[in-house]
PDB file of C-alpha atoms in Angstrom:
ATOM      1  CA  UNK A   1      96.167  83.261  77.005  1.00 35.00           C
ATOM      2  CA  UNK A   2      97.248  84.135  80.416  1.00 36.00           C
ATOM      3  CA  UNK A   3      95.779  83.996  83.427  1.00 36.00           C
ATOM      4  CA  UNK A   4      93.493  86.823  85.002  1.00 32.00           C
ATOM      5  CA  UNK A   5      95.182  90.289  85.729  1.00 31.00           C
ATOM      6  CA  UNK A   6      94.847  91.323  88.919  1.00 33.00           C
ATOM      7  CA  UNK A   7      93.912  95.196  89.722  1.00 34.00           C
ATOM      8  CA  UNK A   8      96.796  97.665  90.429  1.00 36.00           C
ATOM      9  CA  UNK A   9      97.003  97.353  94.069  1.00 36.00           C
ATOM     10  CA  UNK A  10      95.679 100.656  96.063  1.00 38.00           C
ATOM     11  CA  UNK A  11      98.872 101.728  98.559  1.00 36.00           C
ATOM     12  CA  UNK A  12      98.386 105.011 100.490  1.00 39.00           C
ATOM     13  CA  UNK A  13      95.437 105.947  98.813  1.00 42.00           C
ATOM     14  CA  UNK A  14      97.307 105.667  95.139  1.00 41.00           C
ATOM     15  CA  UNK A  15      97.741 102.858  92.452  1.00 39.00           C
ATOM     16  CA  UNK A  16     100.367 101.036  92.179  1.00 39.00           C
ATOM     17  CA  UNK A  17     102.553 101.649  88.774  1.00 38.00           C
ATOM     18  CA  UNK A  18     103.571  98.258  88.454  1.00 37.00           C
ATOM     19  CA  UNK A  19     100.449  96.038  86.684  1.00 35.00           C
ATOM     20  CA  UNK A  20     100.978  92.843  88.143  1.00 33.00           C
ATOM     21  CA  UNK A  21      99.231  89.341  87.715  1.00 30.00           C
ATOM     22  CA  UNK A  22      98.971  87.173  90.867  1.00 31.00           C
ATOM     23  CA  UNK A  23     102.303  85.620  89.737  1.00 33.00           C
ATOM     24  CA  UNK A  24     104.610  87.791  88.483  1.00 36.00           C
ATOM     25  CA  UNK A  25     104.688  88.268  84.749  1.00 40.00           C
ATOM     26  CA  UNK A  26     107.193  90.901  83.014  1.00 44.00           C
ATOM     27  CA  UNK A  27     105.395  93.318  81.035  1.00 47.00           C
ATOM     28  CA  UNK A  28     106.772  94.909  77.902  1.00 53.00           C
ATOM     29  CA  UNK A  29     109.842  96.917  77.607  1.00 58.00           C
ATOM     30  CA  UNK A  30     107.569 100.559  76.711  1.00 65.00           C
ATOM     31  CA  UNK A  31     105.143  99.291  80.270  1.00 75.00           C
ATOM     32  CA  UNK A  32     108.600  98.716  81.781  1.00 83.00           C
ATOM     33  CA  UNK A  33     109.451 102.514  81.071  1.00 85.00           C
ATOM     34  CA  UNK A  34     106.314 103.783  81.432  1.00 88.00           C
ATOM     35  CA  UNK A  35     106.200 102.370  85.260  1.00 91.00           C
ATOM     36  CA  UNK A  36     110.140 103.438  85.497  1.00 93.00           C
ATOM     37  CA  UNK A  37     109.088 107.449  84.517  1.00 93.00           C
ATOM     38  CA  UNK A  38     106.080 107.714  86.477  1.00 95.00           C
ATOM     39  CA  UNK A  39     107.856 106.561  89.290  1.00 96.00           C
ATOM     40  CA  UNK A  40     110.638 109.072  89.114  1.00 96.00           C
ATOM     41  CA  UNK A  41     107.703 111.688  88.763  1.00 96.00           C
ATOM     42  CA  UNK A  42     106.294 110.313  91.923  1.00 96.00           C
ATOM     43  CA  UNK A  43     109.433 110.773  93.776  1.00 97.00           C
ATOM     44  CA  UNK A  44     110.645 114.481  92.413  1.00 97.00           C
ATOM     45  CA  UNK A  45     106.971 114.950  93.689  1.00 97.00           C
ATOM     46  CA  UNK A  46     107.961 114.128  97.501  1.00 97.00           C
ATOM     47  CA  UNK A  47     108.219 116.890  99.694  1.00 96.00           C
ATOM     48  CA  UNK A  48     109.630 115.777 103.265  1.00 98.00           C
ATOM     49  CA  UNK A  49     112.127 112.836 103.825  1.00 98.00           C
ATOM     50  CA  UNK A  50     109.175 110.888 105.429  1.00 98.00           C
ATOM     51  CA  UNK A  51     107.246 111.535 102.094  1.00 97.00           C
ATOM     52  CA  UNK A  52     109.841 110.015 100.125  1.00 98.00           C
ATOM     53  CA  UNK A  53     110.977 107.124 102.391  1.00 98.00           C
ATOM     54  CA  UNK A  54     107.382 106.042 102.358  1.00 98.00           C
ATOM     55  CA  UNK A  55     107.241 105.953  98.455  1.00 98.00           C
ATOM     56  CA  UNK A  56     110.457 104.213  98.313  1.00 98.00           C
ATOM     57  CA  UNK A  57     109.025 101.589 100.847  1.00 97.00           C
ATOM     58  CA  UNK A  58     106.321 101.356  98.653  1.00 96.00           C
ATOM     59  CA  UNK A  59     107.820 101.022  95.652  1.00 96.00           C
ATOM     60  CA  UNK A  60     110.474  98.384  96.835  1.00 96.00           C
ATOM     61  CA  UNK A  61     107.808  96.359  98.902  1.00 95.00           C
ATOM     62  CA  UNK A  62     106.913  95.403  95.061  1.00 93.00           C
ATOM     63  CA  UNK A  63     109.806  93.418  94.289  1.00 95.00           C
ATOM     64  CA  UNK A  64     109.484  89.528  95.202  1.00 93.00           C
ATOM     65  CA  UNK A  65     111.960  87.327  97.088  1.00 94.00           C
ATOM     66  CA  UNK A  66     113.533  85.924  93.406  1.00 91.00           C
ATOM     67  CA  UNK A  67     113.565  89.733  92.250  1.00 92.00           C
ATOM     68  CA  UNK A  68     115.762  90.215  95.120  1.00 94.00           C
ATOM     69  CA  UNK A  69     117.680  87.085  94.097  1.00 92.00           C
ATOM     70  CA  UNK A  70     117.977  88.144  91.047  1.00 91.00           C
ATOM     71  CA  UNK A  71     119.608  91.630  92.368  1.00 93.00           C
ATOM     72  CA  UNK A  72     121.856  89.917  94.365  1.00 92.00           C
ATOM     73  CA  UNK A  73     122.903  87.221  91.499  1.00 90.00           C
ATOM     74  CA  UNK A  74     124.046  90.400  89.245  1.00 88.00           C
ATOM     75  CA  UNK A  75     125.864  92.022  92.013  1.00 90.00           C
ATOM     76  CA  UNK A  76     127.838  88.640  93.029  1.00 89.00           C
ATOM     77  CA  UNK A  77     128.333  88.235  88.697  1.00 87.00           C
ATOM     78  CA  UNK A  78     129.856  92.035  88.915  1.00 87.00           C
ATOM     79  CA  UNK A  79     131.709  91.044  92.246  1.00 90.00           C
ATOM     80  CA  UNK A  80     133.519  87.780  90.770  1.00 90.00           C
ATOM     81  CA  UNK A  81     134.802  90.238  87.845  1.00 89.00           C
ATOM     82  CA  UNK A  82     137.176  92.278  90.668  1.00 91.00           C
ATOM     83  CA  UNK A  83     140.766  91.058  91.092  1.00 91.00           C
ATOM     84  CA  UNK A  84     141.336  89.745  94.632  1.00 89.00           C
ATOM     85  CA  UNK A  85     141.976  91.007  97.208  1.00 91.00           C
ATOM     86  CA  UNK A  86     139.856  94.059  96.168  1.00 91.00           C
ATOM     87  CA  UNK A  87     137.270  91.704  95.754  1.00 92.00           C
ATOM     88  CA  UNK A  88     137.285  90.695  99.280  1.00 93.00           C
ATOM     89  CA  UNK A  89     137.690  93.940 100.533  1.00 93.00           C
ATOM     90  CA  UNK A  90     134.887  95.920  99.176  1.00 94.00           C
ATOM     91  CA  UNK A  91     132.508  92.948  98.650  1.00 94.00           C
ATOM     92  CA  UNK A  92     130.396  93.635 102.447  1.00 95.00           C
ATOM     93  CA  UNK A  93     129.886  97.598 101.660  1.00 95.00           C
ATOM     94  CA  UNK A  94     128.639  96.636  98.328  1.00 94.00           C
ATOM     95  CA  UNK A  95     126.306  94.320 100.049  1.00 94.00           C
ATOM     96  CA  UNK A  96     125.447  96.532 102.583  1.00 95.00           C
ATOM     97  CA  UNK A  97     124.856  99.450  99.625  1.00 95.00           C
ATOM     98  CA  UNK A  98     122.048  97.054  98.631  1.00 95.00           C
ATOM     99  CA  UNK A  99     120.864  94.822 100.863  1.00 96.00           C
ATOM    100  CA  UNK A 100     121.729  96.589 104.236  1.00 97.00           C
ATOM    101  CA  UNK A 101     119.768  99.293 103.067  1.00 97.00           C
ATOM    102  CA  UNK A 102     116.583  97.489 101.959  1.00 97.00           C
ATOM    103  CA  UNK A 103     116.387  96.021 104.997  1.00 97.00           C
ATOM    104  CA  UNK A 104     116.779  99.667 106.688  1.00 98.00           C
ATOM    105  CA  UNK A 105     114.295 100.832 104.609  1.00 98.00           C
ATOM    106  CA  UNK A 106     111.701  98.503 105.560  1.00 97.00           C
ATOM    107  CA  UNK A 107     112.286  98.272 109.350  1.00 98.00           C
ATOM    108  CA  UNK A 108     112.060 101.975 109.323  1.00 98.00           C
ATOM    109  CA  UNK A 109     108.783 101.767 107.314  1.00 98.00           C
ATOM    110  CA  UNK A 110     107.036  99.191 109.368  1.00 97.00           C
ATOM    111  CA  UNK A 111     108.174 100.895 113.016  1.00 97.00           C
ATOM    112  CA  UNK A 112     106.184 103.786 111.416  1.00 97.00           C
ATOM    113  CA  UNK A 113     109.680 106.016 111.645  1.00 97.00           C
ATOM    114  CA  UNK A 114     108.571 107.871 108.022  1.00 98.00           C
ATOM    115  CA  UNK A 115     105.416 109.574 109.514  1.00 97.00           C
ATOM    116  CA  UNK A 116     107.793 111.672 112.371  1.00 96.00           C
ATOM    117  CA  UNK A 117     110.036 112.715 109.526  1.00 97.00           C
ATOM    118  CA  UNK A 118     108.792 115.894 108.401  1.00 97.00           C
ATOM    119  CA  UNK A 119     111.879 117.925 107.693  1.00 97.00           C
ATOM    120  CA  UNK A 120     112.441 118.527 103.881  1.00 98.00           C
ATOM    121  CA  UNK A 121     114.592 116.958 101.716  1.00 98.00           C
ATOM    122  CA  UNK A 122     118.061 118.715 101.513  1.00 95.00           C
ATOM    123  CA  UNK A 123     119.539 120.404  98.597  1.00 95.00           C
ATOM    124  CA  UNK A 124     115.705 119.386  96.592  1.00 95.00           C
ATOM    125  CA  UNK A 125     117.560 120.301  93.612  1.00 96.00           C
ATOM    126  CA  UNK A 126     120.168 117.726  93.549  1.00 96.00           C
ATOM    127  CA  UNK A 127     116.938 115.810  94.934  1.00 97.00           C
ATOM    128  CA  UNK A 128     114.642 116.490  91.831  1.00 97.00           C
ATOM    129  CA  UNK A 129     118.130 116.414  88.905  1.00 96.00           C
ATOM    130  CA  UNK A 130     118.236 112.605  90.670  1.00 96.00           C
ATOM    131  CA  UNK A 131     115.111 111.831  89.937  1.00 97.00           C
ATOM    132  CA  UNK A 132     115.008 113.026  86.494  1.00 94.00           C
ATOM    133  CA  UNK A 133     118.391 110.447  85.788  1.00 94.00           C
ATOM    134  CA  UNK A 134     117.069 107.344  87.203  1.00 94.00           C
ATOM    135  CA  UNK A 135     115.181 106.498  83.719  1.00 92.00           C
ATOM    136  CA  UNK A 136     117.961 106.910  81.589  1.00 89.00           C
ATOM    137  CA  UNK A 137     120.288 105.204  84.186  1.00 88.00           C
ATOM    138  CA  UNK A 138     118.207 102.459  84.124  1.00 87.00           C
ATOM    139  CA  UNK A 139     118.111 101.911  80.282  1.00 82.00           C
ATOM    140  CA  UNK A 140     121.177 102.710  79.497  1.00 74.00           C
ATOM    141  CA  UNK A 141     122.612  99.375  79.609  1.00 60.00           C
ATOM    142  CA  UNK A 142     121.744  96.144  77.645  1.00 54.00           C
ATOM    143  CA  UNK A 143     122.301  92.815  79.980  1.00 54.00           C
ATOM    144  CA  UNK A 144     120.903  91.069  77.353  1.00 52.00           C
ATOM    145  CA  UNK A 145     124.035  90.410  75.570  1.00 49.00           C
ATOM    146  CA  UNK A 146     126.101  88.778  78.909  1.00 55.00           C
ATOM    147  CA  UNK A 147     126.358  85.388  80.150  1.00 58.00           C
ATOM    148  CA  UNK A 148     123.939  85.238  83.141  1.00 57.00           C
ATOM    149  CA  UNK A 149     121.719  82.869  83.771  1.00 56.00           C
ATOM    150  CA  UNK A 150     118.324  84.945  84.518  1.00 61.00           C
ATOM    151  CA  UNK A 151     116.471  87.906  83.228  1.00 71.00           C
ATOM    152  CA  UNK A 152     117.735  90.956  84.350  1.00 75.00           C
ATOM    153  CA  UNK A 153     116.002  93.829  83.417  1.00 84.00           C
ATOM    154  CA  UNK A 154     115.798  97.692  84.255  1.00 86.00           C
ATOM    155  CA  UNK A 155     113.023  97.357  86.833  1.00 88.00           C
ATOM    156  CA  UNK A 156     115.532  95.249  88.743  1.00 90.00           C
ATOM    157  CA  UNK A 157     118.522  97.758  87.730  1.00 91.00           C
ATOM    158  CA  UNK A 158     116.229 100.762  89.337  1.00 94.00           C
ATOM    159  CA  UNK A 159     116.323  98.969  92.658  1.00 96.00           C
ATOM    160  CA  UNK A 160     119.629 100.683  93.313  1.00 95.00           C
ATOM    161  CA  UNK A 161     118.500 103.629  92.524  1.00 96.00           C
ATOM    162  CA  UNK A 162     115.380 103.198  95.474  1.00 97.00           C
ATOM    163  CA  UNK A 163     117.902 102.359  97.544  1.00 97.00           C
ATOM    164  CA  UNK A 164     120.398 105.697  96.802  1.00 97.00           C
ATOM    165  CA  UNK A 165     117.658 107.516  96.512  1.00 98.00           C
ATOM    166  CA  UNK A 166     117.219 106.154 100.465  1.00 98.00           C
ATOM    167  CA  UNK A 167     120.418 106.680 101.822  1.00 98.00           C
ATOM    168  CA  UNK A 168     121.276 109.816 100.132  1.00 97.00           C
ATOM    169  CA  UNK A 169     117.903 111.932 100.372  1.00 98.00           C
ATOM    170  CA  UNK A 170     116.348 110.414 103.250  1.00 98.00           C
ATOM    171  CA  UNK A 171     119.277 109.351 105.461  1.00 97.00           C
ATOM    172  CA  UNK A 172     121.469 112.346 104.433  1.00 96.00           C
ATOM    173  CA  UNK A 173     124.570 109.671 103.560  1.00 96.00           C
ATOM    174  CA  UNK A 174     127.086 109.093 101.194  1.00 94.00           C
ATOM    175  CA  UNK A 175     125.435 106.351  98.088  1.00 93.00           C
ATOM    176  CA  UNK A 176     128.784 104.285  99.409  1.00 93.00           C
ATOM    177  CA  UNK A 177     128.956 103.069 102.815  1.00 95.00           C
ATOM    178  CA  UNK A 178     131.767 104.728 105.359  1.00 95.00           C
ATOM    179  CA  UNK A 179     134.456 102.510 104.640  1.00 94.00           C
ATOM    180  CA  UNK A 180     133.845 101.315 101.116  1.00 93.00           C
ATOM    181  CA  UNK A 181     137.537 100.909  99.966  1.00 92.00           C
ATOM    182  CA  UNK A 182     138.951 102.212  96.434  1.00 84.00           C
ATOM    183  CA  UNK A 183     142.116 101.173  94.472  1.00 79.00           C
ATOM    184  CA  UNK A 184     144.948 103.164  96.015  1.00 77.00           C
ATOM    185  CA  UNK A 185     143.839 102.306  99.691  1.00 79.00           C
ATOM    186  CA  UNK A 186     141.505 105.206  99.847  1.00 84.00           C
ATOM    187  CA  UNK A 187     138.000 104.912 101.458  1.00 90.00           C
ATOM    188  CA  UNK A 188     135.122 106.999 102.170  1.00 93.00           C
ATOM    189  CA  UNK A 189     135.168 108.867 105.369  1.00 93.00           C
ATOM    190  CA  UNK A 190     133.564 110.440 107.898  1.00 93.00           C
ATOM    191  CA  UNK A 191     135.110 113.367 110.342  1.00 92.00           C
ATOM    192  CA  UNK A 192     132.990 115.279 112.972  1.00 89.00           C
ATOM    193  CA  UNK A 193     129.622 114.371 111.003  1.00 88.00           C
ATOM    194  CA  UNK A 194     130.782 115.368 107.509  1.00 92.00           C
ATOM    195  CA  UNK A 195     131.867 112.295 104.653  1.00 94.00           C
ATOM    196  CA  UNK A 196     134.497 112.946 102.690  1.00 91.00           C
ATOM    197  CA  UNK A 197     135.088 110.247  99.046  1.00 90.00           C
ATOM    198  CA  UNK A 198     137.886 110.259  96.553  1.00 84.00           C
ATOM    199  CA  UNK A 199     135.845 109.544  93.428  1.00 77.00           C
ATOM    200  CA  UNK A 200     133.161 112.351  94.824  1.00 76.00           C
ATOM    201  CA  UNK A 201     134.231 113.876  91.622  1.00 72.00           C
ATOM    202  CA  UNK A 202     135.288 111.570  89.469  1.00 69.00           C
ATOM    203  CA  UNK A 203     132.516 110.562  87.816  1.00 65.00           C
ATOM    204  CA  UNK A 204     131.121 113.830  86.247  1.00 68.00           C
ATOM    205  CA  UNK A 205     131.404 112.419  82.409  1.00 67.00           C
ATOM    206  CA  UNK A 206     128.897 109.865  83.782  1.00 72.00           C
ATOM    207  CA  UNK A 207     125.758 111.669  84.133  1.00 73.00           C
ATOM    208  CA  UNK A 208     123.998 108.419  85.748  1.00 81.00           C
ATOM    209  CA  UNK A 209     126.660 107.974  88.467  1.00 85.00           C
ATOM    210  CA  UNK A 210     125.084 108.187  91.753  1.00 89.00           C
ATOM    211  CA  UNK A 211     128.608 110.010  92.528  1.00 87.00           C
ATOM    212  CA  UNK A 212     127.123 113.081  91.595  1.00 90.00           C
ATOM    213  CA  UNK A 213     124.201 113.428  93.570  1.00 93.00           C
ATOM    214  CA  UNK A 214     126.250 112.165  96.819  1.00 92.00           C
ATOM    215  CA  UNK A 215     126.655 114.367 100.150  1.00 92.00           C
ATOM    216  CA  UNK A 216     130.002 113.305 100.310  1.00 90.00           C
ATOM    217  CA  UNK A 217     133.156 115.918  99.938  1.00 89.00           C
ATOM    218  CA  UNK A 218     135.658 115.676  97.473  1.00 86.00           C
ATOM    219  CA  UNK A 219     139.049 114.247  99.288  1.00 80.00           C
ATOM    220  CA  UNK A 220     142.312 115.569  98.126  1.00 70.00           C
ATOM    221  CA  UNK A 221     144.174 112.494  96.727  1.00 61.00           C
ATOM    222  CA  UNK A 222     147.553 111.951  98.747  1.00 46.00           C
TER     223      UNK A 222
END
């Protein structure tokens, strides 16, 4: 037997999705979904940008310092993959992707920045179509047959997707970081307040792509 579950925690008036004991202990693959769809109906719910960046501060305030290690031991497993110097080159945007944005997110949230934000959330369609894909981007994938040495599992996978769903709906920015290189020398962009990516396009067959949902222009190749 375990030990005692603690009560879903009461944030903002609402219940936390995530049942937690006072040590973290993974629930079950279905409660893994379960929390992973009602979250995604929280956020299609959200209204202004403040709404939403308060859920996502929320919602990410619930992952621990080793969940966050455990984040940033996949990306440095997916990083080591690359051929250098690629590698080298795009390895700070991808950081900054992740872990700039987190700790964006948060400073924002605790200077109280989210409750001044009342404009909506641009283009709510594209808003709401991303909210629908974060389950299936999230389960889509089975870690459990590579080499790493921890448990990585689809609540950790949708933390990139809190933190898209961040820079794309609530700071009105490309999912990739101005600079982030690409093979060919290309990078994304940004001319007299308008961001322009390569791939912007590229990654229609792949309906989980945060490509698709970005405010970034296509750039013509050449």
């Amino acid at each position: 037997m375990g030990g005692p579950v603690c009560q879903p925690r009461q944030i903002n008036g609402r219940s936390s999705v995530y049942p937690y004991r006072k040590e973290f202990d993974p629930i079950t693959a279905e409660g893994e979904a379960g929390a992973i769809h009602q979250m995604a109906r929280r956020m299609a719910a959200a209204v202004t940008k403040g709404d939403l960046g308060l859920l996502l501060a929320e919602e990410v305030g619930r992952y621990s310092l080793m969940d966050l290690q455990i984040i940033g031991g996949r990306l440095h497993a997916e990083m080591i993959r690359l051929p250098d110097p690629y590698r080298k080159q795009i390895h700070p945007y991808i950081t900054e992707q992740l872990f700039g944005a987190h700790h964006q997110l948060l400073a924002m949230h605790r200077s109280g920045r989210f409750l001044s934000m009342t404009e909506p959330i641009t283009d709510r369609a594209t808003f709401v179509e991303f909210c629908r894909m974060i389950p299936d981007g999230c389960f889509r994938w089975d870690e459990s047959t590579e080499r790493i040495p921890f448990r990585y599992t689809p609540r950790h996978r949708v933390f990139y997707y809190l933190m898209s769903a961040f820079t794309i709906f609530v700071l009105d920015r490309p999912g990739h970081p101005v600079g982030t290189p690409f093979p060919g020398g290309f990078r994304v962009e940004e001319r007299n307040g308008s961001y322009y990516c390569l791939i912007r396009d590229r990654e229609k067959e792949v309906p989980f792509s945060i490509c698709n949902f970005c405010p970034a222009l296509q750039t013509e190749e050449g």
